Coordinates of C-alpha atoms and ligand atoms in Angstrom, one line a residue:
M448 CA -16.8 -110.4 149.7
L449 CA -14.1 -108.8 151.0
D450 CA -14.2 -105.5 150.1
F451 CA -10.8 -104.0 151.5
V452 CA -7.8 -104.9 153.3
V453 CA -5.7 -102.2 154.9
I454 CA -2.4 -102.3 157.1
F455 CA -1.5 -99.5 159.5
T456 CA 0.2 -98.9 162.6
K457 CA -1.3 -98.6 166.1
G458 CA -1.4 -94.6 165.7
G459 CA -3.2 -95.0 162.6
V460 CA -0.4 -94.6 159.7
V461 CA -1.8 -96.4 156.9
L462 CA 1.0 -98.4 154.9
W463 CA -0.7 -100.2 152.1
N464 CA -4.5 -100.7 151.5
S465 CA -6.1 -102.7 148.7
Q466 CA -8.1 -100.0 147.3
T467 CA -10.5 -102.9 145.3
S468 CA -13.8 -100.8 145.6
G469 CA -14.3 -97.0 145.1
I470 CA -16.3 -96.7 148.6
N471 CA -14.7 -94.7 151.3
F472 CA -14.0 -96.9 154.3
S473 CA -11.3 -94.1 156.0
S474 CA -14.5 -92.8 158.1
C475 CA -15.2 -96.6 159.6
I476 CA -11.2 -97.2 159.9
N477 CA -11.1 -94.2 162.0
S478 CA -13.8 -95.2 164.2
L479 CA -12.1 -98.5 164.8
I480 CA -8.7 -96.5 165.3
R481 CA -10.4 -94.2 168.1
G482 CA -13.0 -96.1 169.7
V483 CA -11.4 -99.9 169.8
I484 CA -7.8 -99.6 169.6
L485 CA -6.6 -96.5 170.9
E486 CA -9.0 -97.1 174.0
E487 CA -8.1 -100.8 174.2
R488 CA -12.0 -101.3 174.3
N489 CA -13.2 -104.9 172.9
T490 CA -9.6 -105.6 171.2
D491 CA -10.2 -109.1 172.0
S492 CA -13.2 -109.9 169.6
K493 CA -10.9 -108.7 166.6
Y494 CA -14.6 -107.6 165.3
F495 CA -16.2 -103.8 164.6
E496 CA -18.9 -102.8 162.9
E497 CA -19.9 -99.9 162.0
D498 CA -22.6 -98.4 159.5
H499 CA -23.0 -101.8 157.9
L500 CA -19.4 -102.4 157.2
A501 CA -17.9 -105.2 159.4
V502 CA -14.2 -105.2 160.0
Q503 CA -12.0 -107.9 161.2
F504 CA -8.4 -106.7 162.7
K505 CA -5.6 -108.4 163.8
L506 CA -2.6 -107.1 166.1
D507 CA 1.3 -107.7 165.0
N508 CA 2.7 -107.0 168.4
E509 CA 6.0 -107.5 167.0
L510 CA 5.8 -104.7 164.4
D511 CA 2.6 -102.9 166.3
L512 CA 0.8 -103.2 163.1
F513 CA -3.1 -103.9 162.9
A514 CA -3.4 -106.0 159.4
F515 CA -4.3 -109.7 157.8
K516 CA -0.9 -111.3 158.2
E517 CA -0.7 -115.0 157.3
K518 CA 0.9 -114.7 154.4
F519 CA 4.0 -112.8 156.3
G520 CA 4.9 -116.7 157.8
S521 CA 8.7 -117.2 157.9
I522 CA 10.2 -114.2 156.0
P523 CA 10.2 -110.9 158.9
A524 CA 7.7 -108.8 157.5
L525 CA 9.5 -105.1 157.8
E526 CA 12.2 -107.1 155.0
R527 CA 9.4 -107.8 152.8
L528 CA 7.9 -104.5 153.0
G529 CA 11.4 -102.6 152.3
S530 CA 12.2 -105.0 149.7
E531 CA 11.3 -105.6 146.1
Y532 CA 9.1 -108.2 147.3
D533 CA 5.5 -108.3 145.1
F534 CA 2.6 -108.0 148.4
E535 CA 0.2 -106.3 145.6
G536 CA 0.8 -109.4 143.4
E537 CA 0.3 -111.8 146.5
F538 CA -2.3 -110.3 147.9
R539 CA -4.2 -110.5 144.9
S540 CA -3.6 -114.3 144.4
V541 CA -4.5 -114.9 148.0
L542 CA -7.6 -113.0 147.6
T543 CA -8.7 -114.8 144.5
A544 CA -8.1 -118.1 146.0
A545 CA -9.9 -117.4 148.6
E546 CA -12.7 -116.0 146.8
E547 CA -13.2 -119.3 144.5
A548 CA -13.0 -121.5 147.5
S549 CA -16.3 -119.3 149.5
S550 CA -17.9 -119.1 146.1
K551 CA -17.9 -123.0 145.7
Q552 CA -19.7 -123.2 148.9
V553 CA -23.3 -122.4 148.5
K554 CA -24.6 -119.9 151.1
A555 CA -27.9 -118.8 152.1
P556 CA -28.3 -115.0 151.9
K557 CA -27.6 -114.0 155.3
A558 CA -30.6 -112.6 156.9
M559 CA -31.3 -109.1 158.3
R560 CA -30.2 -109.0 161.7
S561 CA -33.3 -107.6 164.3
Y562 CA -32.4 -104.7 166.4
N563 CA -32.3 -107.1 169.5
E564 CA -29.4 -109.0 167.6
S565 CA -27.3 -105.7 166.9
Q566 CA -24.3 -104.5 169.0
K567 CA -26.3 -101.2 169.4
S568 CA -29.1 -103.1 171.7
K569 CA -26.6 -104.2 174.1
K570 CA -25.0 -100.8 174.7
T571 CA -25.2 -100.8 178.6
V572 CA -26.8 -97.7 180.4
A573 CA -23.7 -96.8 181.4
S574 CA -21.7 -96.4 178.2
M575 CA -25.4 -94.6 176.8
I576 CA -24.7 -91.9 179.4
Q577 CA -20.6 -91.6 178.1
D578 CA -22.7 -88.8 176.0
D579 CA -19.4 -86.8 174.4
K580 CA -22.2 -84.9 172.1
K581 CA -23.6 -83.1 175.3
P582 CA -23.5 -79.2 174.6
V583 CA -22.2 -78.4 177.8
E584 CA -18.7 -79.6 176.3
K585 CA -18.8 -76.8 174.0
R586 CA -18.7 -74.6 177.0
V587 CA -16.2 -75.9 178.8
N588 CA -13.9 -76.5 175.7
I589 CA -12.2 -72.9 175.5
Q590 CA -10.8 -73.9 172.5
E591 CA -13.9 -74.1 170.8
S592 CA -15.3 -70.6 171.7
P593 CA -15.1 -68.2 168.5
T594 CA -15.2 -65.6 170.7
Q595 CA -12.0 -63.6 171.4
P596 CA -11.0 -63.6 174.8
K597 CA -12.0 -60.2 176.3
S598 CA -10.5 -58.5 179.8
R599 CA -11.9 -59.1 183.2
P600 CA -15.0 -56.4 183.5
S601 CA -13.1 -54.9 186.9
S602 CA -9.5 -54.8 185.6
S603 CA -7.5 -53.5 182.7
P604 CA -7.7 -55.0 179.1
L605 CA -5.8 -58.2 179.4
T606 CA -5.8 -61.3 177.3
T607 CA -7.0 -64.5 178.8
D608 CA -3.2 -65.9 178.7
D609 CA -1.9 -62.5 180.4
I610 CA -4.2 -62.9 183.3
I611 CA -3.4 -66.4 184.1
Q612 CA 0.2 -65.6 183.3
E613 CA 0.2 -62.9 185.9
N614 CA -1.8 -65.0 188.2
R615 CA 0.9 -67.8 187.9
R616 CA 3.3 -65.2 188.7
K617 CA 1.6 -64.0 191.6
L618 CA 1.2 -67.4 193.1
R619 CA 4.8 -68.2 192.1
E620 CA 5.6 -65.1 194.3
K621 CA 3.8 -66.5 197.2
L622 CA 5.2 -69.5 196.9
T623 CA 9.0 -68.8 196.4
P624 CA 10.5 -68.2 200.0
T625 CA 11.1 -65.0 200.7
K626 CA 13.1 -63.9 203.7
K627 CA 10.0 -63.2 205.7
S628 CA 8.4 -66.7 204.5
A629 CA 11.5 -68.6 205.3
D630 CA 11.8 -67.2 208.6
S631 CA 8.2 -68.3 208.9
K632 CA 7.4 -71.9 209.9
L633 CA 5.0 -71.8 207.4
S634 CA 6.9 -71.7 203.9
A635 CA 7.0 -75.6 203.7
P636 CA 4.7 -77.6 202.7
V637 CA 2.7 -79.9 205.5
K638 CA 4.4 -82.7 204.5
Q639 CA 7.9 -81.7 205.3
G640 CA 6.5 -80.4 208.5
A641 CA 10.2 -79.7 209.7
T642 CA 9.5 -76.1 210.1
E643 CA 6.0 -76.5 211.8
K644 CA 5.3 -74.8 215.0
A645 CA 6.0 -76.9 217.6
G646 CA 2.6 -78.2 219.0
K647 CA 0.7 -77.0 216.5
K648 CA -1.7 -79.5 215.2
P649 CA -3.1 -79.8 211.5
R650 CA -6.8 -78.5 211.3
V651 CA -9.4 -81.2 212.3
W652 CA -12.5 -80.8 210.1
D653 CA -15.2 -82.4 211.9
L654 CA -18.0 -80.3 210.8
G655 CA -21.0 -81.7 212.5
G656 CA -21.5 -78.0 214.7
N657 CA -19.6 -79.5 217.5
S658 CA -18.8 -76.3 219.4
K659 CA -15.2 -77.9 220.9
D660 CA -14.2 -78.2 216.8
A661 CA -15.5 -75.0 216.0
V662 CA -13.1 -73.6 218.4
L663 CA -10.4 -76.0 216.7
L664 CA -11.6 -74.6 213.3
D665 CA -11.4 -71.0 214.3
R666 CA -8.2 -70.1 212.6
S667 CA -9.1 -66.7 212.3
K668 CA -6.9 -65.2 215.0
D669 CA -3.7 -67.0 213.0
S670 CA -1.7 -65.4 210.3
P671 CA -3.1 -65.2 206.8
E672 CA 0.1 -67.0 205.9
D673 CA -0.7 -69.6 208.3
V674 CA -2.0 -71.6 205.8
Q675 CA 0.2 -74.0 203.7
Y676 CA -0.8 -75.1 200.1
Q677 CA 1.5 -76.1 197.2
S678 CA 1.9 -75.6 193.5
V679 CA 2.6 -78.1 190.9
N680 CA 1.4 -78.4 187.6
N681 CA -1.1 -81.1 186.6
E682 CA -0.3 -82.8 183.4
L683 CA -2.8 -85.6 183.7
V684 CA -5.4 -83.2 184.4
G685 CA -4.0 -81.1 182.0
T686 CA -5.0 -77.4 182.6
M687 CA -5.2 -76.5 186.2
H688 CA -2.1 -74.1 185.7
G689 CA 0.0 -74.7 188.1
V690 CA -2.2 -74.1 191.1
I691 CA -3.4 -78.0 192.3
P692 CA -0.8 -80.2 193.4
D693 CA -0.3 -83.6 191.9
L694 CA -0.9 -86.6 193.9
D695 CA 2.8 -87.3 195.4
V696 CA 4.2 -89.9 193.2
E697 CA 6.0 -92.8 194.9
D698 CA 9.7 -93.7 193.8
E699 CA 9.4 -96.1 191.2
E700 CA 12.8 -97.9 192.8
D701 CA 10.5 -98.4 196.1
V702 CA 8.3 -100.0 194.2
D703 CA 10.6 -102.2 192.5
S704 CA 12.6 -102.8 195.9
A705 CA 9.4 -104.2 197.3
E706 CA 9.7 -106.5 194.0
D707 CA 13.4 -107.3 195.0
S708 CA 12.5 -108.1 198.5
S709 CA 10.2 -110.6 197.5
E710 CA 12.4 -112.1 195.2
E711 CA 14.8 -112.6 198.0
D712 CA 12.0 -113.6 200.1
D713 CA 11.5 -116.6 197.1
M714 CA 14.7 -117.4 197.0
N715 CA 15.0 -118.3 200.6
S716 CA 11.8 -120.0 200.7
H717 CA 13.2 -123.4 201.6
S718 CA 13.9 -121.7 205.3
L719 CA 11.6 -122.2 208.0
A720 CA 10.6 -118.4 208.0
P721 CA 7.1 -117.8 207.4
K722 CA 6.9 -117.0 203.7
K723 CA 5.8 -113.4 202.9
D724 CA 2.4 -113.0 200.9
R725 CA 3.0 -112.7 197.7
R726 CA 0.6 -109.6 197.0
G727 CA 3.4 -107.9 199.2
G728 CA 5.8 -108.7 196.8
G729 CA 4.1 -106.8 193.7
L730 CA 2.1 -107.2 190.9
L731 CA 5.3 -107.8 188.6
S732 CA 6.3 -110.4 190.8
Y733 CA 3.5 -112.7 189.4
F734 CA 5.1 -112.5 185.4
R735 CA 8.5 -113.9 187.2
G736 CA 7.6 -117.7 186.0
I737 CA 7.8 -116.6 182.4
V738 CA 11.0 -117.5 180.9
G739 CA 12.7 -115.5 178.3
G740 CA 14.0 -116.5 174.8
K741 CA 10.9 -116.9 173.3
T742 CA 7.8 -115.4 171.7
I743 CA 4.9 -114.9 173.9
V744 CA 1.6 -116.7 173.7
L745 CA -1.7 -116.2 175.7
A746 CA -1.1 -119.6 177.8
D747 CA 2.2 -118.5 179.0
L748 CA 0.6 -115.4 180.6
K749 CA -2.6 -117.1 181.5
P750 CA -1.5 -117.8 185.6
A751 CA 0.5 -114.6 185.9
L752 CA -2.8 -112.7 184.4
E753 CA -5.1 -114.2 186.8
K754 CA -3.2 -113.6 189.8
M755 CA -2.7 -109.5 188.3
R756 CA -6.5 -109.4 187.9
D757 CA -7.0 -110.6 191.7
H758 CA -4.2 -108.3 192.9
L759 CA -6.0 -105.2 191.0
I760 CA -9.5 -106.4 192.2
S761 CA -7.7 -106.2 196.2
K762 CA -6.6 -102.7 195.4
N763 CA -10.4 -102.0 195.0
V764 CA -10.5 -101.8 191.1
A765 CA -13.9 -103.2 190.0
S766 CA -13.5 -106.7 188.9
E767 CA -14.8 -105.8 185.2
I768 CA -12.4 -103.6 184.7
A769 CA -9.5 -105.5 186.8
V770 CA -10.6 -108.1 184.0
K771 CA -10.3 -105.5 180.9
L772 CA -6.8 -104.5 182.2
C773 CA -5.2 -107.8 182.0
E774 CA -7.0 -108.1 178.4
S775 CA -5.3 -105.1 177.6
V776 CA -1.8 -106.5 179.0
A777 CA -2.3 -109.8 177.5
T778 CA -3.1 -107.8 174.2
S779 CA 0.1 -105.9 174.1
L780 CA 2.4 -109.1 175.2
E781 CA 1.0 -111.7 173.1
G782 CA 3.5 -112.3 170.3
K783 CA 6.2 -110.3 171.7
Q784 CA 9.7 -112.0 172.1
M785 CA 10.9 -112.3 175.2
G786 CA 14.4 -111.3 176.9
T787 CA 14.9 -111.4 180.9
F788 CA 12.5 -111.4 183.6
D789 CA 13.2 -107.5 183.4
S790 CA 12.1 -106.9 180.2
I791 CA 8.8 -108.7 181.2
A792 CA 8.3 -106.7 184.0
S793 CA 9.3 -103.6 182.3
L794 CA 7.0 -104.9 179.3
V795 CA 4.1 -105.1 181.9
R796 CA 4.8 -102.1 183.7
E797 CA 4.6 -100.1 180.2
A798 CA 1.2 -101.9 179.0
L799 CA -0.2 -101.4 182.4
T800 CA 0.7 -97.4 182.2
Q801 CA -0.5 -97.2 178.8
S802 CA -4.0 -98.5 179.6
L803 CA -4.2 -96.6 182.9
V804 CA -3.2 -92.9 180.9
R805 CA -5.7 -93.6 178.5
I806 CA -8.3 -94.4 181.1
L807 CA -7.6 -91.5 183.3
S808 CA -6.7 -89.1 181.1
P809 CA -9.8 -86.9 180.5
K810 CA -11.8 -86.9 177.2
R811 CA -12.7 -83.4 177.6
R812 CA -10.5 -80.8 179.1
I813 CA -11.8 -79.1 182.4
D814 CA -10.0 -75.9 182.8
I815 CA -11.8 -74.0 185.5
I816 CA -9.2 -70.9 185.8
R817 CA -9.8 -70.5 182.0
D818 CA -13.4 -70.8 181.9
A819 CA -14.0 -68.9 184.8
L820 CA -12.1 -65.6 183.6
E821 CA -14.1 -66.1 180.5
S822 CA -17.6 -66.3 182.0
N823 CA -16.9 -63.1 183.7
R824 CA -15.5 -61.4 180.6
G825 CA -18.9 -62.3 179.6
G826 CA -20.5 -60.5 182.6
K827 CA -21.3 -63.7 184.1
P828 CA -20.4 -65.6 187.3
Y829 CA -18.7 -69.1 186.7
T830 CA -21.2 -71.5 188.7
I831 CA -20.0 -75.0 189.8
I832 CA -22.5 -77.4 191.7
F833 CA -21.6 -80.2 194.0
C834 CA -23.4 -83.4 194.3
G835 CA -23.0 -86.9 195.8
V836 CA -24.3 -88.9 198.7
N837 CA -24.0 -88.0 202.1
G838 CA -21.2 -87.6 204.2
V839 CA -18.4 -87.9 201.4
G840 CA -17.1 -84.6 201.9
K841 CA -18.9 -82.0 199.7
S842 CA -18.9 -79.1 202.0
T843 CA -15.6 -79.5 203.0
N844 CA -14.0 -80.2 200.0
L845 CA -16.2 -77.2 198.5
A846 CA -14.2 -75.1 200.9
K847 CA -11.3 -76.4 199.4
I848 CA -11.9 -75.6 196.1
C849 CA -12.7 -72.0 197.3
F850 CA -9.5 -71.6 198.7
W851 CA -8.0 -72.5 195.6
L852 CA -10.1 -70.2 193.6
I853 CA -9.5 -67.2 196.1
E854 CA -5.4 -68.4 196.0
N855 CA -6.2 -67.4 192.3
D856 CA -7.9 -64.0 193.0
F857 CA -11.2 -65.0 192.1
N858 CA -14.0 -63.9 195.1
V859 CA -16.7 -66.6 195.8
L860 CA -20.1 -66.6 196.5
I861 CA -21.0 -69.9 198.4
A862 CA -24.8 -71.0 197.9
A863 CA -25.9 -73.0 200.9
C864 CA -28.6 -75.2 199.2
D865 CA -28.2 -78.1 201.5
T866 CA -31.4 -77.0 203.3
F867 CA -32.0 -80.7 204.5
R868 CA -29.2 -81.4 206.7
A869 CA -29.2 -79.8 210.7
G870 CA -25.8 -78.2 210.6
A871 CA -24.8 -77.8 207.0
V872 CA -25.5 -74.0 206.8
E873 CA -23.3 -73.5 210.0
Q874 CA -20.7 -75.5 208.7
L875 CA -20.3 -72.8 205.2
R876 CA -20.6 -70.2 207.8
T877 CA -17.3 -71.4 209.3
H878 CA -15.5 -71.7 206.5
T879 CA -16.7 -68.4 205.1
R880 CA -15.4 -67.0 208.3
H881 CA -12.1 -68.9 207.9
L882 CA -11.4 -68.3 204.4
N883 CA -12.3 -64.6 205.1
A884 CA -9.6 -64.7 207.8
L885 CA -6.8 -66.2 205.6
H886 CA -7.4 -64.0 202.7
P887 CA -8.8 -60.8 204.4
A888 CA -10.4 -58.4 202.1
A889 CA -7.6 -55.7 203.0
N890 CA -5.0 -58.0 200.8
H891 CA -7.4 -58.1 197.9
N892 CA -8.1 -54.5 197.2
N893 CA -10.9 -54.7 199.5
R894 CA -12.9 -57.0 197.9
T895 CA -14.5 -59.5 200.3
M896 CA -13.3 -62.9 198.9
V897 CA -16.0 -65.1 200.1
Q898 CA -19.4 -64.6 200.8
L899 CA -22.4 -66.9 201.9
Y900 CA -25.6 -66.9 200.3
E901 CA -27.9 -68.8 202.6
K902 CA -31.9 -69.0 203.4
G903 CA -31.8 -71.1 206.1
Y904 CA -33.7 -74.6 206.3
G905 CA -36.5 -76.0 204.8
K906 CA -36.6 -74.0 201.4
D907 CA -36.2 -75.0 197.9
A908 CA -33.1 -75.3 197.1
A909 CA -33.3 -74.8 193.5
G910 CA -34.4 -71.3 194.2
I911 CA -32.0 -70.4 196.5
A912 CA -29.2 -71.2 194.0
L913 CA -31.0 -69.2 191.5
E914 CA -31.1 -66.2 193.9
A915 CA -27.7 -66.5 194.6
I916 CA -26.5 -66.7 191.2
K917 CA -28.7 -63.4 190.3
F918 CA -26.9 -61.9 193.6
A919 CA -23.4 -62.9 192.3
H920 CA -24.3 -61.6 188.8
D921 CA -25.8 -58.3 190.2
T922 CA -22.5 -57.8 192.6
K923 CA -20.1 -59.3 190.4
V924 CA -19.0 -62.0 192.1
D925 CA -16.7 -64.1 190.0
V926 CA -17.8 -67.7 190.7
V927 CA -21.0 -69.5 192.5
L928 CA -20.2 -72.8 194.4
V929 CA -23.4 -74.3 195.2
D930 CA -23.7 -76.9 197.8
T931 CA -26.3 -79.5 198.0
A932 CA -27.6 -81.7 200.2
G933 CA -26.3 -85.1 200.2
R934 CA -28.6 -87.8 198.7
M935 CA -28.8 -91.5 198.0
Q936 CA -28.5 -92.5 194.6
D937 CA -31.9 -94.7 194.4
N938 CA -33.7 -92.0 196.3
E939 CA -36.2 -91.0 193.2
P940 CA -37.7 -87.8 194.4
L941 CA -34.2 -86.4 195.6
M942 CA -32.4 -87.1 192.4
R943 CA -35.5 -85.7 190.6
S944 CA -35.0 -82.4 192.6
L945 CA -31.1 -82.3 191.7
S946 CA -32.0 -82.7 188.4
K947 CA -34.5 -79.7 188.9
L948 CA -31.9 -77.3 190.7
I949 CA -29.0 -78.5 187.8
K950 CA -32.0 -77.8 184.9
V951 CA -33.1 -74.4 186.5
N952 CA -29.6 -72.9 187.3
N953 CA -27.7 -74.2 184.0
P954 CA -24.2 -74.4 185.7
D955 CA -20.9 -74.3 184.1
L956 CA -19.7 -77.7 186.0
V957 CA -21.5 -80.4 187.9
L958 CA -19.2 -82.0 190.3
F959 CA -19.5 -85.4 191.7
V960 CA -18.2 -85.8 195.1
G961 CA -17.3 -89.2 195.9
E962 CA -15.2 -91.1 198.4
A963 CA -12.5 -93.4 197.2
L964 CA -12.1 -95.4 200.1
V965 CA -16.0 -97.2 199.0
G966 CA -14.7 -98.5 195.9
N967 CA -17.3 -100.2 193.9
E968 CA -20.4 -98.2 196.0
A969 CA -18.3 -95.0 194.8
V970 CA -19.2 -96.1 191.0
D971 CA -22.5 -97.2 191.7
Q972 CA -23.3 -94.0 193.2
L973 CA -21.9 -92.0 190.5
V974 CA -23.6 -94.2 187.1
K975 CA -26.9 -93.8 189.3
F976 CA -26.5 -90.2 189.5
N977 CA -25.6 -89.7 185.9
Q978 CA -28.1 -91.6 184.8
S979 CA -30.6 -90.1 187.0
L980 CA -29.9 -86.3 185.6
A981 CA -30.2 -88.0 182.3
D982 CA -33.5 -89.6 183.1
Y983 CA -35.4 -86.6 184.8
S984 CA -34.3 -84.0 183.1
S985 CA -37.0 -82.7 180.5
N986 CA -34.3 -81.1 178.5
E987 CA -33.4 -83.0 175.3
T988 CA -29.7 -82.7 175.8
P989 CA -29.5 -83.3 179.9
H990 CA -26.8 -82.1 181.8
I991 CA -25.0 -84.8 183.5
I992 CA -22.3 -84.7 185.4
D993 CA -18.9 -82.7 184.2
G994 CA -16.0 -84.3 186.5
I995 CA -15.5 -86.2 189.9
V996 CA -14.2 -84.8 193.0
L997 CA -12.5 -87.8 194.5
T998 CA -12.3 -87.4 198.4
K999 CA -10.2 -89.1 201.5
F1000 CA -7.7 -90.1 199.3
D1001 CA -5.6 -89.9 202.1
T1002 CA -7.5 -93.1 204.4
I1003 CA -6.7 -95.7 201.4
D1004 CA -3.3 -96.4 201.4
D1005 CA -2.6 -97.8 198.4
K1006 CA -6.2 -99.1 197.3
V1007 CA -6.6 -96.5 194.7
G1008 CA -8.9 -98.6 192.5
A1009 CA -12.1 -96.1 192.9
A1010 CA -10.1 -93.8 190.8
I1011 CA -9.6 -96.3 187.8
S1012 CA -13.5 -97.7 188.3
M1013 CA -14.8 -94.2 188.2
T1014 CA -13.0 -92.7 185.3
Y1015 CA -13.1 -96.0 183.1
I1016 CA -16.8 -96.6 183.5
T1017 CA -18.2 -92.8 183.1
G1018 CA -15.4 -91.7 180.9
Q1019 CA -15.7 -88.7 183.1
P1020 CA -12.1 -86.7 184.8
I1021 CA -11.2 -86.8 188.1
V1022 CA -11.0 -82.7 188.6
F1023 CA -9.8 -82.5 191.8
V1024 CA -8.6 -85.4 194.5
G1025 CA -9.2 -84.9 198.2
T1026 CA -6.4 -85.7 200.5
G1027 CA -6.8 -84.7 203.8
Q1028 CA -8.5 -82.1 206.5
T1029 CA -7.1 -78.8 205.3
Y1030 CA -7.7 -76.7 202.9
A1031 CA -4.6 -77.2 201.1
D1032 CA -5.2 -80.5 200.8
L1033 CA -6.4 -80.6 197.4
K1034 CA -4.4 -82.3 194.6
A1035 CA -4.6 -83.5 190.9
I1036 CA -4.9 -87.0 189.7
N1037 CA -1.6 -88.2 188.8
V1038 CA -1.4 -91.5 186.6
N1039 CA 2.4 -92.5 188.1
A1040 CA 1.2 -92.1 191.2
V1041 CA -1.7 -94.2 190.8
V1042 CA 0.6 -96.9 188.6
N1043 CA 2.9 -97.0 191.7
S1044 CA 0.2 -98.1 194.3
L1045 CA -1.4 -100.5 191.9
M1046 CA 2.0 -102.6 191.7
K1047 CA 2.8 -102.3 195.1
Ligands
GDP504 P1 -20.9 -83.8 203.3 O1 -21.8 -84.4 203.8 O2 -20.9 -84.7 201.8 O3 -20.9 -82.5 203.2 O4 -19.5 -84.1 203.9 P2 -18.7 -83.3 204.9 O5 -17.5 -82.2 203.9 O6 -19.4 -82.7 206.0 O7 -17.3 -83.9 205.3 C1 -17.4 -85.5 206.0 C2 -16.5 -85.6 206.8 O8 -15.3 -86.1 205.9 C3 -15.5 -84.7 207.7 O9 -15.5 -85.3 208.7 C4 -14.6 -84.3 206.6 O10 -13.3 -83.7 207.6 C5 -14.1 -85.4 206.2 N1 -13.3 -85.1 204.9 C6 -13.9 -84.9 203.7 N2 -13.1 -84.8 202.7 C7 -12.0 -85.3 203.5 C8 -10.6 -85.7 202.8 O11 -10.2 -85.9 201.9 N3 -9.6 -86.7 203.3 C9 -10.3 -86.9 205.0 N4 -9.4 -87.8 205.8 N5 -11.5 -86.7 205.0 C10 -11.9 -85.7 204.6

């Protein structure tokens, strides 16, 4: 029995519905749009189930409509909808015929499905970890807070926006080349290094406690301005308030010219010169064989999609996700009327970009500055816990984030809770010294901008973090950054102790630090950290990972797949990207940069 037929646009605007029953189907249709169509998850099955309702759907790519469309045959659908065409009548007669035909077939009543046969039982652990309903979200999403913004305890009664604007203004002032800074070699970003003092090498942070490196790191004699940072608004991650620069976007033209040069190679392919690897020719070149002037069917796309999948895998995109991305491109192209190669190329680019935007766009907003201000107004320090396996860059990127916070006028307490690895405390002490040298108290109304809370080695990390947060609370420190010992994702006792540390200290944010260069391994780490935090917490709503710090992005060239895989599988946003070994090498993810790297 067909209860309901609806025609709606991809964005959810209902154009027509059959209204045959009094039941309200809107919640089911909304879930379909939100969970399947917009996210492009599982659109290939064209089947969706929720609350005992089964929905079958079909996308018309020509019109971007979801509907039953069999009867639209030869007459262009828009023409029909716009004219006096009796859609209702036609629909009723088709429905009656279909129902009569089906009633003639004697069917055994459908047995109720067992739990094991249900969709729910097929949910993977990873999908179950994506818990949108965690209470911590409420805490992070300030828009949901019923309280009015209050002023920071120690300053004038400004609103949140005032303070943010003021901080932005200060930062802008710093970043605007004044005469002094223009004269100074340091006003330009690192990349434009032409103004860098001759002979000055970038900082090398080999932080294993080697004294030679310690001298290299000791920039306390340098001018405080001797630090380079950039300020760009972060659109994708959303609300970093102009402080964390986006990843650099490679010019689209560069990507396209790479494709053009591959086309030239193809044209000269009868020469004896060795043929350039097609992978170097860019992802769009795989679609070159599809000729224009006809409606695209899946069979036309298949060979190109297979190459595209391999291309994505070669960029470190997890294979399952590469397949999903290809499916989503196929869904967007199927049924479209093709023009020239250019239009195919632009359609593929557009479809891939849309999918990646969906994957990389955070499902929830993480706005550290705003939330820290809010916390401080409530008389509490804002607490971030960093976790991850050994050597991924936890301490280094914690120090970069500390630098960014200081630049935004927050003072910070670093809690040295890696009480295991020799040298871990000293590494943080070195950072503390450097950061204070770069931002002396004299420049911040005699506030010491970074302090280290440490109790040496071998002690209980959860207890040290608790003491540190209390100390920060008592002494009105704005932010506490908790460094934790590296641990392997499969080490149960250590994962239990991390879960305890998080439970006991109830931080505002838990950041997972993972290397971009290990690709699928980073995905495995993230999934298992999440799972362990959920499994080993005795809380009903355990605090799992809130966001990702993706490090060593500068070392992966165009193999940017880890960024996509990590966010796709867990739904957690990439909050920071580490791009090198200076305090300024902290960026925000940028979807265009990622797309361009994948296209190459
Ligand atoms: P931890 O054990 O996770 O705390 O890792 P560390 O912070 O000690 O970092 C390990 C190594 O990775 C150090 O040599 C860092 O300088 C280096 N590192 C950290 N982040 C980055 C990054 O974004 N890019 C590069 N190239 N190296 C990094």
